[in-house]
Short mmCIF file of C-alpha atoms in Angstrom, two decimals:
data_model
loop_
_atom_site.label_atom_id
_atom_site.label_comp_id
_atom_site.label_asym_id
_atom_site.label_seq_id
_atom_site.Cartn_x
_atom_site.Cartn_y
_atom_site.Cartn_z
CA MET A 1 93.92 103.21 115.32
CA THR A 2 93.99 103.20 111.55
CA GLU A 3 93.70 106.38 109.50
CA PRO A 4 90.13 107.75 109.45
CA VAL A 5 88.09 107.12 106.31
CA VAL A 6 86.96 110.77 106.32
CA VAL A 7 89.02 113.71 107.55
CA ALA A 8 87.44 117.18 107.45
CA ARG A 9 89.51 120.15 108.53
CA GLY A 10 88.16 123.69 108.65
CA VAL A 11 85.68 123.03 105.83
CA ARG A 12 83.80 126.13 104.70
CA LYS A 13 81.21 126.66 102.00
CA ARG A 14 79.65 129.93 100.86
CA PHE A 15 76.70 130.47 98.54
CA GLY A 16 77.10 134.15 97.79
CA SER A 17 76.75 135.95 101.13
CA ILE A 18 75.43 132.85 102.89
CA GLU A 19 77.85 130.72 104.91
CA ALA A 20 76.45 127.19 104.60
CA LEU A 21 79.43 125.58 106.33
CA ARG A 22 81.66 127.30 108.85
CA ASP A 23 84.88 125.60 109.91
CA ILE A 24 83.67 121.99 110.02
CA THR A 25 86.29 119.69 111.54
CA LEU A 26 85.35 116.03 111.87
CA ASP A 27 86.84 112.53 111.54
CA VAL A 28 84.95 109.35 110.66
CA GLN A 29 86.64 106.07 111.45
CA ALA A 30 86.44 102.86 109.43
CA GLY A 31 83.28 100.93 110.28
CA GLU A 32 81.74 103.88 112.08
CA VAL A 33 78.14 105.02 111.55
CA VAL A 34 77.75 108.77 112.01
CA CYS A 35 74.30 110.39 111.89
CA LEU A 36 74.08 114.10 111.09
CA LEU A 37 71.07 115.76 112.69
CA GLY A 38 69.83 119.32 112.61
CA PRO A 39 67.15 121.63 111.22
CA SER A 40 66.69 122.31 107.52
CA GLY A 41 69.35 124.68 106.28
CA SER A 42 71.88 123.69 108.95
CA GLY A 43 74.46 122.50 106.40
CA LYS A 44 74.09 118.73 106.79
CA SER A 45 73.42 117.89 103.15
CA THR A 46 75.92 120.48 101.94
CA PHE A 47 78.63 118.84 104.03
CA LEU A 48 77.65 115.39 102.78
CA ARG A 49 77.79 116.56 99.14
CA ALA A 50 81.14 118.24 99.74
CA ILE A 51 82.67 114.93 100.79
CA ASN A 52 82.39 113.53 97.27
CA HIS A 53 82.83 116.89 95.53
CA LEU A 54 79.23 117.35 94.46
CA GLU A 55 79.68 120.74 96.15
CA ARG A 56 82.92 122.70 95.79
CA ILE A 57 84.22 123.88 99.14
CA SER A 58 85.28 127.46 99.83
CA GLY A 59 87.98 126.66 102.37
CA GLY A 60 89.62 123.92 104.40
CA TYR A 61 90.00 120.43 103.02
CA LEU A 62 88.43 116.97 102.98
CA LEU A 63 90.18 113.62 102.70
CA VAL A 64 88.49 110.31 101.90
CA ASN A 65 90.62 107.20 102.32
CA GLY A 66 93.65 109.47 102.63
CA HIS A 67 93.04 111.34 99.38
CA LEU A 68 91.48 114.62 98.32
CA VAL A 69 88.37 114.17 96.17
CA GLY A 70 88.11 116.57 93.27
CA TYR A 71 91.20 118.52 94.27
CA ARG A 72 94.97 118.39 94.41
CA MET A 73 97.07 120.41 96.80
CA LYS A 74 99.83 122.68 95.50
CA GLY A 75 101.49 124.63 98.24
CA ASN A 76 98.64 125.67 100.49
CA LYS A 77 96.08 125.98 97.69
CA LEU A 78 93.54 123.51 96.32
CA TYR A 79 93.15 123.08 92.57
CA GLU A 80 90.39 121.07 90.95
CA THR A 81 91.37 117.82 89.28
CA SER A 82 90.15 116.56 85.92
CA VAL A 83 86.71 115.02 85.57
CA ASP A 84 88.26 111.58 85.08
CA GLU A 85 90.39 111.82 88.21
CA THR A 86 87.47 113.12 90.26
CA CYS A 87 85.27 110.25 89.05
CA ALA A 88 87.97 107.73 89.94
CA ARG A 89 88.03 109.03 93.53
CA ARG A 90 84.23 109.14 93.70
CA ALA A 91 84.07 105.48 92.72
CA GLU A 92 85.14 104.61 96.29
CA ILE A 93 82.16 106.55 97.72
CA GLY A 94 78.57 105.36 97.45
CA MET A 95 75.79 107.93 97.74
CA VAL A 96 72.05 107.49 98.19
CA PHE A 97 69.86 110.54 97.61
CA GLN A 98 66.42 111.57 98.84
CA ASN A 99 64.72 111.03 95.50
CA PHE A 100 66.31 107.76 94.33
CA ASN A 101 67.75 109.17 91.04
CA LEU A 102 67.25 105.89 89.19
CA PHE A 103 67.38 105.78 85.40
CA PRO A 104 63.68 105.51 84.44
CA HIS A 105 64.36 103.89 81.07
CA MET A 106 66.40 101.04 82.60
CA THR A 107 65.23 97.97 84.48
CA VAL A 108 66.18 97.41 88.08
CA LEU A 109 69.01 95.13 86.95
CA GLY A 110 70.11 97.66 84.33
CA ASN A 111 70.33 100.40 86.93
CA VAL A 112 72.59 98.33 89.15
CA VAL A 113 74.96 96.99 86.47
CA GLU A 114 75.45 100.31 84.64
CA ALA A 115 78.21 101.90 86.76
CA PRO A 116 80.26 98.73 87.42
CA GLN A 117 80.38 98.11 83.68
CA ARG A 118 81.14 101.68 82.63
CA VAL A 119 83.36 102.86 85.49
CA LEU A 120 84.94 99.67 86.83
CA LYS A 121 84.99 98.02 83.39
CA LEU A 122 83.55 94.79 84.73
CA LYS A 123 82.48 92.17 82.26
CA ARG A 124 78.72 92.13 81.89
CA GLU A 125 78.44 88.62 83.31
CA THR A 126 80.39 89.64 86.41
CA ALA A 127 78.36 92.84 86.83
CA ILE A 128 75.10 90.89 86.54
CA GLU A 129 76.26 88.32 89.09
CA ARG A 130 77.18 91.09 91.54
CA ALA A 131 73.96 93.00 90.93
CA THR A 132 71.79 89.92 91.34
CA ALA A 133 73.40 89.12 94.69
CA LEU A 134 72.94 92.70 95.92
CA LEU A 135 69.31 92.89 94.82
CA ASP A 136 68.68 89.64 96.67
CA ARG A 137 70.37 91.19 99.72
CA VAL A 138 67.94 94.15 99.69
CA GLY A 139 64.93 91.88 99.11
CA LEU A 140 64.31 92.61 95.44
CA SER A 141 65.37 89.42 93.67
CA ASP A 142 61.90 89.22 92.11
CA LYS A 143 62.11 92.72 90.58
CA LEU A 144 65.14 92.38 88.27
CA GLU A 145 63.18 93.12 85.09
CA SER A 146 60.86 95.74 86.59
CA TYR A 147 61.19 99.45 85.81
CA PRO A 148 61.38 102.14 88.49
CA ARG A 149 57.83 103.35 87.73
CA GLN A 150 56.56 99.89 88.66
CA LEU A 151 58.09 100.02 92.15
CA SER A 152 57.08 101.65 95.41
CA GLY A 153 59.24 104.41 96.81
CA GLY A 154 60.76 102.04 99.35
CA GLN A 155 61.63 99.55 96.64
CA GLN A 156 63.18 102.28 94.49
CA GLN A 157 65.34 103.42 97.39
CA ARG A 158 66.49 99.84 98.01
CA VAL A 159 67.49 99.63 94.34
CA ALA A 160 69.43 102.86 94.81
CA ILE A 161 71.26 101.33 97.77
CA ALA A 162 72.08 98.19 95.76
CA ARG A 163 73.30 100.39 92.89
CA ALA A 164 75.67 102.24 95.23
CA LEU A 165 76.93 99.01 96.77
CA ALA A 166 77.65 97.54 93.34
CA MET A 167 80.69 99.82 93.14
CA GLU A 168 82.04 98.18 96.33
CA PRO A 169 82.55 101.53 98.08
CA ARG A 170 84.53 101.98 101.27
CA LEU A 171 82.18 104.75 102.39
CA MET A 172 78.41 105.15 102.05
CA LEU A 173 76.70 108.54 102.22
CA PHE A 174 72.93 108.75 102.80
CA ASP A 175 71.19 112.09 102.28
CA GLU A 176 67.83 111.83 104.09
CA PRO A 177 67.12 108.49 102.37
CA THR A 178 63.63 108.12 103.87
CA SER A 179 62.35 111.70 103.62
CA ALA A 180 60.51 111.11 100.32
CA LEU A 181 58.83 107.89 101.51
CA ASP A 182 55.39 107.25 102.90
CA PRO A 183 55.67 106.39 106.61
CA GLU A 184 54.82 102.71 106.10
CA LEU A 185 57.74 102.32 103.66
CA VAL A 186 60.42 103.86 105.87
CA ALA A 187 61.18 100.69 107.87
CA GLU A 188 62.11 98.59 104.83
CA VAL A 189 64.86 101.07 103.88
CA LEU A 190 66.11 101.55 107.45
CA ASN A 191 66.31 97.76 107.84
CA VAL A 192 68.67 97.52 104.86
CA MET A 193 70.79 100.35 106.28
CA THR A 194 70.87 98.66 109.68
CA ASP A 195 72.14 95.45 108.09
CA LEU A 196 74.88 97.41 106.30
CA ALA A 197 75.96 98.96 109.58
CA ARG A 198 76.10 95.56 111.28
CA ASP A 199 78.29 94.32 108.42
CA GLY A 200 80.81 97.07 109.21
CA MET A 201 80.13 99.54 106.42
CA THR A 202 81.39 103.06 107.13
CA MET A 203 78.33 105.31 106.85
CA ILE A 204 77.46 109.00 107.19
CA VAL A 205 73.70 109.48 107.34
CA VAL A 206 71.78 112.74 107.19
CA THR A 207 68.47 111.86 108.80
CA HIS A 208 65.59 112.93 111.00
CA GLU A 209 64.97 109.32 112.05
CA ILE A 210 65.86 109.63 115.72
CA GLY A 211 65.07 105.98 116.47
CA PHE A 212 67.51 104.85 113.78
CA ALA A 213 70.20 107.13 115.17
CA LEU A 214 69.67 105.78 118.69
CA GLU A 215 69.79 102.17 117.58
CA VAL A 216 72.45 102.17 114.88
CA ALA A 217 74.73 105.21 115.11
CA ASP A 218 78.10 105.07 116.83
CA ARG A 219 78.12 108.86 116.94
CA VAL A 220 75.59 111.64 116.47
CA VAL A 221 76.60 115.06 115.19
CA PHE A 222 74.14 117.93 115.67
CA MET A 223 74.58 120.82 113.24
CA ASP A 224 72.98 124.25 113.09
CA GLU A 225 73.76 127.32 110.99
CA GLY A 226 76.75 125.64 109.35
CA ILE A 227 78.59 124.56 112.49
CA VAL A 228 78.87 121.45 114.63
CA VAL A 229 77.02 122.36 117.82
CA GLU A 230 77.77 119.10 119.61
CA GLU A 231 78.70 115.51 118.96
CA GLY A 232 78.90 112.33 120.96
CA SER A 233 77.30 108.95 121.44
CA PRO A 234 73.57 108.70 120.64
CA GLU A 235 72.83 108.47 124.35
CA GLU A 236 74.83 111.62 125.10
CA VAL A 237 73.45 113.79 122.32
CA LEU A 238 69.88 112.50 122.08
CA SER A 239 69.13 111.59 125.69
CA ASN A 240 71.22 114.17 127.52
CA PRO A 241 72.18 117.02 125.15
CA MET A 242 74.50 119.66 126.54
CA HIS A 243 73.40 122.60 124.37
CA GLU A 244 70.09 124.43 124.51
CA ARG A 245 69.92 124.51 120.69
CA THR A 246 70.08 120.71 120.58
CA ARG A 247 67.47 120.38 123.31
CA SER A 248 65.15 122.78 121.46
CA PHE A 249 65.48 120.84 118.21
CA LEU A 250 64.88 117.46 119.83
CA SER A 251 61.83 118.72 121.72
CA ARG A 252 60.20 119.48 118.37
CA VAL A 253 61.11 116.30 116.49
CA LEU A 254 60.62 113.67 119.20
#
């Protein structure tokens, strides 16, 4: 087996007196889709943000593609790296947020070509060619010159996915990507994510979409109060959970 794409060992995160993450240890293999489930405040999004150093961790360590992100190790201590070095590591990680985070003053095409041009230093023609292909892939080839305000929430989220893919990441992180959408728009985003999974993209998805987890995930991780309560195949965790806390949660959301 090749080296995991994500290695988390003893990861902890404190916000003052609150322990948001408590000794999280987890591996994610290349091509694996891992869904993080759990109640609000369980630490799912905090862990996801820690992977690409949007949250500083309080203990333990995280590796992505064999490297620390945002830190260097000296002895047994972690020290933060420069902004440039952190950004270079983040370039290998795509992230899709709840609320799209598109640039409102840029067209759909402009949103997708911005990072490849600025960070990867692609020529504009190359960036446009890549962006056009990705927007066609997510079903938005007719929206290149539209602005975010002219799009539905589902369309905006598909632009956000195309924007993340334009950096050709080895890992995609999704932080409740459908939670801000009207119910009728959820499927169009989940369909794009399902296609990515079938193409072998390594994905960690924070979600409450149990059907998606059952259909697409290779592994489900249930978190509560900053710890991993249980993990396993979707059938094991969602159909036959071992822990009462998992059973209680699922009885409310199913």
